[in-house]
């Protein structure tokens, strides 16, 4: 900015100086031309009074006069200029003057003084315009040079003032613009180096302020990501350690024959089998979740009939419901429109929800309902189980989240089921909602949108 300003300032200064100097000299040239023309008229007159007043005028106007012959020799002189200095008389000028044209130029004498020289031929009244003498008028440029120099000083001074002003302006601009940007650069470097607590102060409501806000949000997100990753790994190792401890302990008991009866041995072997199944489930769930997080899961999206899928899931779960002495009621909407989704994944979601309902319900019934309108297809799974405390509901879909850790384990849960279900529902454009009352029951609503073209497809199917 300063360089740009300096270039503009110098360019402007030189232009003003040139304009002013040229104007001054052209004014001076015009004035002395008129004066010389006036002197020439007086000189061409035969009257004595005119000749006398010519000297007086020249003296008064502070100019020197040199009369020359057509050969270029000085015939008369008046004024303060050194009479022996004839350096300003040039042959080609003399020719030009006697051919009827005047000359005007600046001349520097041997002492270094500058003069404006105007030369003009003196016409003779009796010789029909042919002249045999000419007049040179020498006017010192000292006054003009002095006034130009003072203007130049003024220009330099004001240029310097403007430069200082620009310097101040640039400094303020640097404070307002560059400093926050440099601060942001430092902060982002710190964040990149892992210092995720770094935050930037938001001082303004403009673009700079919103950029600082965005950097803060980025740091917060990274922090949250790091925390959840750490928590995730801590959870995994914890989840793996528990079944492995059981496996190791009971296998040792069986191996070292620390049981008293065959029944006791079978009980220990059952535990070993249960724990192995749980471990397998956990590993499968983790693998599934990891694939989803990396975006590597591939869904086969096609037009599916959710009623059929719910029917199939209910069939698969019936034995488990009966086994636990519960009732399973299913209400279908046979006119439900087709939706776009992955059939197998959809069944996995419904089975998972029914499985949870069975697991967390000790007595009563489980109801599954499918309703639809022109906008959406909704599957509701309701149970009369233990329920979920209200304050726990927001965290229900987080990985490894369990309402009651020991009870979930006792029910064989991994804490990943709902997290997986929610991700799968999201991937298929659906939504899951939960409402629950402790001791009364829990209700999950899963909704999928119906798109325009689906209705047409359904008609075709019918
Ligand atoms: P888990 O494998 O432990 O069941 P989920 O992710 O499926 O894990 O569920 C998370 C937690 O939500 C469970 O530990 C349980 O406490 C609670 N939960 C889920 N479904 C129900 C339900 N139908 N009734 C009561 N609690 C439930």
Short mmCIF file of N, CA and C in Angstrom, two decimals, residues 93-247:
data_model
loop_
_atom_site.label_atom_id
_atom_site.label_comp_id
_atom_site.label_asym_id
_atom_site.label_seq_id
_atom_site.Cartn_x
_atom_site.Cartn_y
_atom_site.Cartn_z
N UNK A 93 19.49 32.38 -35.33
CA UNK A 93 18.44 33.24 -34.77
C UNK A 93 18.40 34.57 -35.54
N UNK A 94 19.61 35.10 -35.84
CA UNK A 94 19.71 36.39 -36.54
C UNK A 94 19.03 36.26 -37.90
N UNK A 95 19.33 35.14 -38.58
CA UNK A 95 18.71 34.90 -39.90
C UNK A 95 17.20 34.87 -39.77
N UNK A 96 16.75 34.16 -38.73
CA UNK A 96 15.30 34.02 -38.51
C UNK A 96 14.66 35.37 -38.23
N UNK A 97 15.35 36.18 -37.39
CA UNK A 97 14.80 37.49 -37.02
C UNK A 97 14.67 38.38 -38.26
N UNK A 98 15.75 38.43 -39.09
CA UNK A 98 15.70 39.32 -40.25
C UNK A 98 14.82 38.77 -41.37
N UNK A 99 14.42 37.49 -41.21
CA UNK A 99 13.45 36.97 -42.20
C UNK A 99 12.02 37.28 -41.73
N UNK A 100 11.92 37.99 -40.60
CA UNK A 100 10.60 38.46 -40.16
C UNK A 100 10.00 37.69 -38.99
N UNK A 101 10.70 36.69 -38.47
CA UNK A 101 10.14 35.90 -37.35
C UNK A 101 10.86 36.28 -36.06
N UNK A 102 10.11 36.34 -34.99
CA UNK A 102 10.75 36.65 -33.70
C UNK A 102 11.29 35.36 -33.07
N UNK A 103 12.24 35.50 -32.13
CA UNK A 103 12.76 34.30 -31.42
C UNK A 103 12.58 34.50 -29.93
N UNK A 104 12.44 33.39 -29.23
CA UNK A 104 12.29 33.46 -27.76
C UNK A 104 12.89 32.18 -27.18
N UNK A 105 13.85 32.32 -26.27
CA UNK A 105 14.49 31.13 -25.68
C UNK A 105 15.11 31.52 -24.33
N UNK A 106 15.44 30.48 -23.56
CA UNK A 106 16.13 30.76 -22.28
C UNK A 106 17.63 30.56 -22.51
N UNK A 107 18.38 31.44 -21.88
CA UNK A 107 19.84 31.42 -22.10
C UNK A 107 20.55 31.55 -20.76
N UNK A 108 21.65 30.79 -20.59
CA UNK A 108 22.45 30.90 -19.36
C UNK A 108 23.77 31.54 -19.73
N UNK A 109 24.06 32.68 -19.09
CA UNK A 109 25.30 33.40 -19.44
C UNK A 109 26.52 32.73 -18.79
N UNK A 110 27.73 33.17 -19.14
CA UNK A 110 28.93 32.50 -18.59
C UNK A 110 28.99 32.52 -17.07
N UNK A 111 28.29 33.49 -16.41
CA UNK A 111 28.30 33.52 -14.93
C UNK A 111 27.24 32.59 -14.33
N UNK A 112 26.46 31.94 -15.17
CA UNK A 112 25.45 30.99 -14.67
C UNK A 112 24.09 31.62 -14.44
N UNK A 113 23.88 32.90 -14.83
CA UNK A 113 22.56 33.53 -14.66
C UNK A 113 21.67 33.17 -15.84
N UNK A 114 20.40 32.91 -15.51
CA UNK A 114 19.48 32.51 -16.59
C UNK A 114 18.65 33.71 -17.06
N UNK A 115 18.44 33.73 -18.36
CA UNK A 115 17.69 34.85 -18.96
C UNK A 115 16.67 34.32 -19.94
N UNK A 116 15.58 35.09 -20.07
CA UNK A 116 14.65 34.80 -21.15
C UNK A 116 14.97 35.83 -22.24
N UNK A 117 15.35 35.34 -23.40
CA UNK A 117 15.78 36.23 -24.49
C UNK A 117 14.68 36.29 -25.55
N UNK A 118 14.26 37.51 -25.92
CA UNK A 118 13.28 37.67 -26.99
C UNK A 118 13.91 38.56 -28.06
N UNK A 119 13.92 38.11 -29.28
CA UNK A 119 14.53 38.88 -30.37
C UNK A 119 13.53 39.18 -31.45
N UNK A 120 13.58 40.44 -31.95
CA UNK A 120 12.61 40.86 -32.95
C UNK A 120 13.26 41.90 -33.89
N UNK A 121 12.90 41.85 -35.16
CA UNK A 121 13.46 42.82 -36.11
C UNK A 121 12.77 44.18 -35.94
N UNK A 122 13.51 45.30 -36.20
CA UNK A 122 12.90 46.65 -36.09
C UNK A 122 12.63 47.14 -37.52
N UNK A 123 11.35 47.23 -37.86
CA UNK A 123 11.07 47.66 -39.23
C UNK A 123 11.38 49.15 -39.44
N UNK A 124 11.85 49.46 -40.60
CA UNK A 124 12.16 50.87 -40.94
C UNK A 124 10.98 51.44 -41.70
N UNK A 125 10.52 52.62 -41.24
CA UNK A 125 9.32 53.22 -41.86
C UNK A 125 9.55 53.55 -43.33
N UNK A 126 10.80 53.96 -43.64
CA UNK A 126 11.07 54.43 -44.99
C UNK A 126 11.53 53.32 -45.95
N UNK A 127 11.86 52.15 -45.45
CA UNK A 127 12.41 51.12 -46.35
C UNK A 127 11.41 50.01 -46.63
N UNK A 128 10.17 50.34 -46.60
CA UNK A 128 9.07 49.45 -46.97
C UNK A 128 9.11 48.10 -46.24
N UNK A 129 9.32 48.18 -44.97
CA UNK A 129 9.25 46.95 -44.17
C UNK A 129 10.57 46.20 -44.10
N UNK A 130 11.56 46.54 -44.89
CA UNK A 130 12.86 45.83 -44.81
C UNK A 130 13.65 46.44 -43.66
N UNK A 131 14.09 45.59 -42.76
CA UNK A 131 14.77 46.13 -41.58
C UNK A 131 16.28 45.87 -41.66
N UNK A 132 17.04 46.77 -41.04
CA UNK A 132 18.49 46.57 -41.01
C UNK A 132 19.00 46.48 -39.58
N UNK A 133 18.08 46.50 -38.63
CA UNK A 133 18.48 46.30 -37.22
C UNK A 133 17.40 45.49 -36.48
N UNK A 134 17.87 44.96 -35.36
CA UNK A 134 16.93 44.13 -34.57
C UNK A 134 17.16 44.39 -33.09
N UNK A 135 16.18 43.98 -32.29
CA UNK A 135 16.29 44.22 -30.84
C UNK A 135 16.22 42.89 -30.08
N UNK A 136 17.18 42.73 -29.17
CA UNK A 136 17.15 41.58 -28.26
C UNK A 136 16.78 42.11 -26.87
N UNK A 137 15.78 41.52 -26.22
CA UNK A 137 15.44 41.91 -24.84
C UNK A 137 15.79 40.74 -23.93
N UNK A 138 16.63 41.00 -22.90
CA UNK A 138 17.05 39.94 -21.97
C UNK A 138 16.40 40.20 -20.61
N UNK A 139 15.55 39.29 -20.17
CA UNK A 139 14.89 39.45 -18.85
C UNK A 139 15.37 38.32 -17.94
N UNK A 140 15.84 38.71 -16.77
CA UNK A 140 16.33 37.68 -15.84
C UNK A 140 15.15 36.78 -15.38
N UNK A 141 15.41 35.46 -15.30
CA UNK A 141 14.34 34.55 -14.85
C UNK A 141 14.43 34.33 -13.33
N UNK A 142 15.26 35.15 -12.67
CA UNK A 142 15.51 34.93 -11.24
C UNK A 142 14.22 34.92 -10.41
N UNK A 143 13.34 35.93 -10.68
CA UNK A 143 12.10 36.02 -9.90
C UNK A 143 11.22 34.80 -10.13
N UNK A 144 11.10 34.44 -11.44
CA UNK A 144 10.25 33.28 -11.79
C UNK A 144 10.84 32.01 -11.15
N UNK A 145 12.18 31.87 -11.26
CA UNK A 145 12.83 30.67 -10.70
C UNK A 145 12.61 30.59 -9.19
N UNK A 146 12.68 31.77 -8.55
CA UNK A 146 12.49 31.80 -7.09
C UNK A 146 11.07 31.37 -6.71
N UNK A 147 10.11 31.92 -7.47
CA UNK A 147 8.72 31.57 -7.11
C UNK A 147 8.45 30.09 -7.43
N UNK A 148 9.05 29.57 -8.52
CA UNK A 148 8.89 28.14 -8.82
C UNK A 148 9.53 27.29 -7.70
N UNK A 149 10.70 27.75 -7.24
CA UNK A 149 11.39 26.99 -6.18
C UNK A 149 10.55 26.96 -4.91
N UNK A 150 9.90 28.14 -4.62
CA UNK A 150 9.09 28.15 -3.37
C UNK A 150 7.87 27.24 -3.53
N UNK A 151 7.28 27.23 -4.74
CA UNK A 151 6.14 26.32 -4.97
C UNK A 151 6.61 24.87 -4.84
N UNK A 152 7.82 24.61 -5.38
CA UNK A 152 8.38 23.25 -5.32
C UNK A 152 8.56 22.82 -3.86
N UNK A 153 9.06 23.76 -3.04
CA UNK A 153 9.26 23.46 -1.61
C UNK A 153 7.92 23.10 -0.96
N UNK A 154 6.90 23.91 -1.33
CA UNK A 154 5.55 23.69 -0.78
C UNK A 154 5.01 22.32 -1.19
N UNK A 155 5.27 21.98 -2.46
CA UNK A 155 4.82 20.67 -2.98
C UNK A 155 5.49 19.52 -2.21
N UNK A 156 6.80 19.64 -2.02
CA UNK A 156 7.55 18.59 -1.32
C UNK A 156 7.03 18.44 0.11
N UNK A 157 6.78 19.63 0.73
CA UNK A 157 6.31 19.63 2.11
C UNK A 157 4.94 18.94 2.22
N UNK A 158 4.02 19.33 1.30
CA UNK A 158 2.68 18.74 1.38
C UNK A 158 2.74 17.25 1.01
N UNK A 159 3.66 16.89 0.07
CA UNK A 159 3.86 15.47 -0.29
C UNK A 159 4.33 14.68 0.92
N UNK A 160 5.24 15.29 1.68
CA UNK A 160 5.76 14.61 2.87
C UNK A 160 4.65 14.42 3.91
N UNK A 161 3.82 15.49 4.04
CA UNK A 161 2.68 15.42 4.97
C UNK A 161 1.73 14.31 4.55
N UNK A 162 1.43 14.25 3.24
CA UNK A 162 0.51 13.22 2.74
C UNK A 162 1.10 11.83 2.97
N UNK A 163 2.43 11.72 2.82
CA UNK A 163 3.09 10.43 3.03
C UNK A 163 2.94 9.98 4.49
N UNK A 164 3.15 10.97 5.39
CA UNK A 164 2.99 10.63 6.82
C UNK A 164 1.57 10.18 7.12
N UNK A 165 0.61 10.89 6.51
CA UNK A 165 -0.81 10.57 6.69
C UNK A 165 -1.11 9.15 6.20
N UNK A 166 -0.53 8.84 5.02
CA UNK A 166 -0.74 7.50 4.44
C UNK A 166 -0.12 6.43 5.33
N UNK A 167 1.05 6.78 5.89
CA UNK A 167 1.74 5.83 6.77
C UNK A 167 0.85 5.50 7.98
N UNK A 168 0.24 6.59 8.53
CA UNK A 168 -0.67 6.41 9.67
C UNK A 168 -1.87 5.56 9.29
N UNK A 169 -2.41 5.86 8.11
CA UNK A 169 -3.59 5.13 7.64
C UNK A 169 -3.26 3.64 7.46
N UNK A 170 -2.10 3.39 6.85
CA UNK A 170 -1.70 1.99 6.61
C UNK A 170 -1.49 1.27 7.94
N UNK A 171 -0.93 1.98 8.88
CA UNK A 171 -0.70 1.36 10.19
C UNK A 171 -2.03 0.96 10.84
N UNK A 172 -3.01 1.91 10.77
CA UNK A 172 -4.33 1.63 11.34
C UNK A 172 -4.97 0.45 10.60
N UNK A 173 -4.87 0.48 9.25
CA UNK A 173 -5.45 -0.61 8.44
C UNK A 173 -4.81 -1.94 8.82
N UNK A 174 -3.50 -1.89 9.07
CA UNK A 174 -2.79 -3.13 9.44
C UNK A 174 -3.30 -3.64 10.77
N UNK A 175 -3.57 -2.68 11.69
CA UNK A 175 -4.10 -3.09 13.00
C UNK A 175 -5.47 -3.74 12.86
N UNK A 176 -6.31 -3.07 12.02
CA UNK A 176 -7.70 -3.53 11.89
C UNK A 176 -7.80 -4.82 11.07
N UNK A 177 -7.01 -4.90 9.98
CA UNK A 177 -7.16 -6.04 9.07
C UNK A 177 -6.13 -7.15 9.31
N UNK A 178 -4.85 -6.77 9.27
CA UNK A 178 -3.82 -7.81 9.29
C UNK A 178 -3.69 -8.49 10.65
N UNK A 179 -3.80 -7.71 11.72
CA UNK A 179 -3.55 -8.31 13.03
C UNK A 179 -4.49 -9.49 13.33
N UNK A 180 -5.83 -9.28 13.13
CA UNK A 180 -6.69 -10.45 13.38
C UNK A 180 -6.38 -11.63 12.45
N UNK A 181 -5.96 -11.32 11.21
CA UNK A 181 -5.65 -12.42 10.28
C UNK A 181 -4.41 -13.17 10.76
N UNK A 182 -3.42 -12.41 11.23
CA UNK A 182 -2.21 -13.06 11.74
C UNK A 182 -2.54 -13.89 12.98
N UNK A 183 -3.44 -13.32 13.81
CA UNK A 183 -3.87 -14.05 15.02
C UNK A 183 -4.52 -15.37 14.61
N UNK A 184 -5.35 -15.30 13.55
CA UNK A 184 -6.04 -16.51 13.09
C UNK A 184 -5.03 -17.51 12.55
N UNK A 185 -4.04 -17.00 11.83
CA UNK A 185 -3.01 -17.89 11.29
C UNK A 185 -2.31 -18.63 12.44
N UNK A 186 -1.96 -17.87 13.49
CA UNK A 186 -1.28 -18.50 14.63
C UNK A 186 -2.19 -19.53 15.28
N UNK A 187 -3.49 -19.13 15.45
CA UNK A 187 -4.44 -20.03 16.11
C UNK A 187 -4.62 -21.33 15.32
N UNK A 188 -4.76 -21.20 13.97
CA UNK A 188 -4.98 -22.43 13.17
C UNK A 188 -3.74 -23.32 13.23
N UNK A 189 -2.55 -22.69 13.28
CA UNK A 189 -1.33 -23.51 13.41
C UNK A 189 -1.34 -24.26 14.73
N UNK A 190 -1.77 -23.55 15.80
CA UNK A 190 -1.82 -24.20 17.12
C UNK A 190 -2.81 -25.36 17.09
N UNK A 191 -3.99 -25.11 16.47
CA UNK A 191 -5.02 -26.16 16.39
C UNK A 191 -4.46 -27.36 15.62
N UNK A 192 -3.77 -27.05 14.50
CA UNK A 192 -3.20 -28.13 13.68
C UNK A 192 -2.17 -28.92 14.48
N UNK A 193 -1.48 -28.22 15.40
CA UNK A 193 -0.46 -28.91 16.21
C UNK A 193 -1.10 -29.70 17.35
N UNK A 194 -2.42 -29.64 17.48
CA UNK A 194 -3.10 -30.46 18.48
C UNK A 194 -3.56 -29.70 19.71
N UNK A 195 -3.32 -28.38 19.72
CA UNK A 195 -3.75 -27.58 20.87
C UNK A 195 -5.21 -27.16 20.64
N UNK A 196 -6.13 -28.09 20.93
CA UNK A 196 -7.52 -27.88 20.54
C UNK A 196 -8.32 -26.96 21.45
N UNK A 197 -7.67 -26.52 22.56
CA UNK A 197 -8.38 -25.57 23.45
C UNK A 197 -8.26 -24.14 22.91
N UNK A 198 -7.45 -23.94 21.89
CA UNK A 198 -7.23 -22.60 21.33
C UNK A 198 -8.55 -21.99 20.86
N UNK A 199 -8.82 -20.75 21.31
CA UNK A 199 -10.02 -20.04 20.86
C UNK A 199 -9.63 -18.63 20.47
N UNK A 200 -10.35 -18.06 19.51
CA UNK A 200 -10.06 -16.70 19.06
C UNK A 200 -11.11 -15.74 19.60
N UNK A 201 -10.70 -14.52 20.00
CA UNK A 201 -11.72 -13.57 20.45
C UNK A 201 -12.49 -13.03 19.24
N UNK A 202 -13.82 -12.94 19.37
CA UNK A 202 -14.61 -12.40 18.24
C UNK A 202 -14.90 -10.93 18.56
N UNK A 203 -14.21 -10.03 17.84
CA UNK A 203 -14.30 -8.60 18.17
C UNK A 203 -15.26 -7.85 17.28
N UNK A 204 -15.58 -8.40 16.13
CA UNK A 204 -16.45 -7.64 15.22
C UNK A 204 -17.52 -8.55 14.63
N UNK A 205 -18.48 -7.88 14.00
CA UNK A 205 -19.63 -8.60 13.45
C UNK A 205 -19.48 -8.84 11.95
N UNK A 206 -18.29 -8.50 11.44
CA UNK A 206 -18.08 -8.56 9.98
C UNK A 206 -17.50 -9.91 9.54
N UNK A 207 -16.91 -9.93 8.33
CA UNK A 207 -16.36 -11.17 7.77
C UNK A 207 -15.25 -11.72 8.66
N UNK A 208 -14.42 -10.80 9.21
CA UNK A 208 -13.30 -11.23 10.04
C UNK A 208 -13.85 -11.94 11.29
N UNK A 209 -14.90 -11.33 11.88
CA UNK A 209 -15.52 -11.92 13.07
C UNK A 209 -16.10 -13.29 12.77
N UNK A 210 -16.78 -13.41 11.61
CA UNK A 210 -17.40 -14.71 11.32
C UNK A 210 -16.34 -15.75 10.98
N UNK A 211 -15.21 -15.31 10.40
CA UNK A 211 -14.10 -16.26 10.14
C UNK A 211 -13.54 -16.78 11.47
N UNK A 212 -13.38 -15.84 12.43
CA UNK A 212 -12.88 -16.25 13.75
C UNK A 212 -13.86 -17.24 14.39
N UNK A 213 -15.16 -16.96 14.24
CA UNK A 213 -16.19 -17.86 14.78
C UNK A 213 -16.09 -19.23 14.14
N UNK A 214 -15.87 -19.25 12.81
CA UNK A 214 -15.78 -20.54 12.10
C UNK A 214 -14.56 -21.34 12.58
N UNK A 215 -13.45 -20.62 12.83
CA UNK A 215 -12.24 -21.32 13.32
C UNK A 215 -12.50 -21.90 14.72
N UNK A 216 -13.19 -21.11 15.56
CA UNK A 216 -13.54 -21.60 16.90
C UNK A 216 -14.41 -22.85 16.80
N UNK A 217 -15.40 -22.82 15.90
CA UNK A 217 -16.30 -23.98 15.74
C UNK A 217 -15.51 -25.20 15.28
N UNK A 218 -14.55 -24.94 14.38
CA UNK A 218 -13.72 -26.04 13.87
C UNK A 218 -12.93 -26.67 15.03
N UNK A 219 -12.36 -25.79 15.89
CA UNK A 219 -11.58 -26.30 17.03
C UNK A 219 -12.48 -27.10 17.96
N UNK A 220 -13.73 -26.58 18.18
CA UNK A 220 -14.67 -27.28 19.07
C UNK A 220 -15.01 -28.65 18.50
N UNK A 221 -15.28 -28.69 17.18
CA UNK A 221 -15.65 -29.96 16.53
C UNK A 221 -14.51 -30.96 16.62
N UNK A 222 -13.28 -30.44 16.38
CA UNK A 222 -12.13 -31.34 16.45
C UNK A 222 -11.96 -31.90 17.85
N UNK A 223 -12.19 -30.99 18.84
CA UNK A 223 -12.08 -31.39 20.24
C UNK A 223 -13.09 -32.50 20.56
N UNK A 224 -14.33 -32.27 20.09
CA UNK A 224 -15.40 -33.23 20.35
C UNK A 224 -15.08 -34.57 19.67
N UNK A 225 -14.55 -34.43 18.43
CA UNK A 225 -14.20 -35.63 17.67
C UNK A 225 -13.11 -36.42 18.41
N UNK A 226 -12.11 -35.67 18.91
CA UNK A 226 -11.02 -36.34 19.63
C UNK A 226 -11.53 -37.02 20.90
N UNK A 227 -12.40 -36.26 21.64
CA UNK A 227 -12.95 -36.81 22.89
C UNK A 227 -13.74 -38.08 22.61
N UNK A 228 -14.63 -38.02 21.60
CA UNK A 228 -15.48 -39.19 21.34
C UNK A 228 -14.64 -40.36 20.84
N UNK A 229 -13.56 -40.04 20.11
CA UNK A 229 -12.70 -41.12 19.61
C UNK A 229 -12.01 -41.82 20.79
N UNK A 230 -11.51 -40.97 21.72
CA UNK A 230 -10.85 -41.56 22.91
C UNK A 230 -11.84 -42.40 23.69
N UNK A 231 -13.05 -41.80 23.86
CA UNK A 231 -14.09 -42.48 24.62
C UNK A 231 -14.46 -43.80 23.94
N UNK A 232 -14.50 -43.73 22.59
CA UNK A 232 -14.86 -44.91 21.80
C UNK A 232 -13.85 -46.04 22.03
N UNK A 233 -12.57 -45.69 21.98
CA UNK A 233 -11.56 -46.72 22.17
C UNK A 233 -11.57 -47.26 23.60
N UNK A 234 -11.82 -46.34 24.57
CA UNK A 234 -11.90 -46.77 25.97
C UNK A 234 -13.07 -47.75 26.11
N UNK A 235 -14.20 -47.41 25.47
CA UNK A 235 -15.39 -48.27 25.53
C UNK A 235 -15.11 -49.63 24.91
N UNK A 236 -14.47 -49.62 23.73
CA UNK A 236 -14.21 -50.89 23.05
C UNK A 236 -13.36 -51.79 23.94
N UNK A 237 -12.28 -51.22 24.49
CA UNK A 237 -11.41 -52.09 25.29
C UNK A 237 -12.16 -52.60 26.53
N UNK A 238 -13.02 -51.74 27.10
CA UNK A 238 -13.79 -52.18 28.25
C UNK A 238 -14.77 -53.29 27.85
N UNK A 239 -15.47 -53.08 26.75
CA UNK A 239 -16.46 -54.05 26.28
C UNK A 239 -15.81 -55.39 25.96
N UNK A 240 -14.59 -55.34 25.44
CA UNK A 240 -13.92 -56.59 25.08
C UNK A 240 -13.36 -57.29 26.31
N UNK A 241 -12.91 -56.47 27.25
CA UNK A 241 -12.25 -57.04 28.42
C UNK A 241 -13.22 -57.91 29.24
N UNK A 242 -14.47 -57.41 29.42
CA UNK A 242 -15.42 -58.14 30.28
C UNK A 242 -15.69 -59.56 29.78
N UNK A 243 -16.13 -59.76 28.52
CA UNK A 243 -16.37 -61.15 28.11
C UNK A 243 -15.11 -61.99 28.10
N UNK A 244 -13.98 -61.37 27.77
CA UNK A 244 -12.72 -62.15 27.75
C UNK A 244 -12.37 -62.64 29.16
N UNK A 245 -12.62 -61.77 30.15
CA UNK A 245 -12.35 -62.18 31.54
C UNK A 245 -13.24 -63.38 31.92
N UNK A 246 -14.51 -63.29 31.54
CA UNK A 246 -15.44 -64.41 31.81
C UNK A 246 -14.93 -65.68 31.14
N UNK A 247 -14.60 -65.53 29.83
CA UNK A 247 -14.15 -66.69 29.05
C UNK A 247 -12.94 -67.33 29.71
#
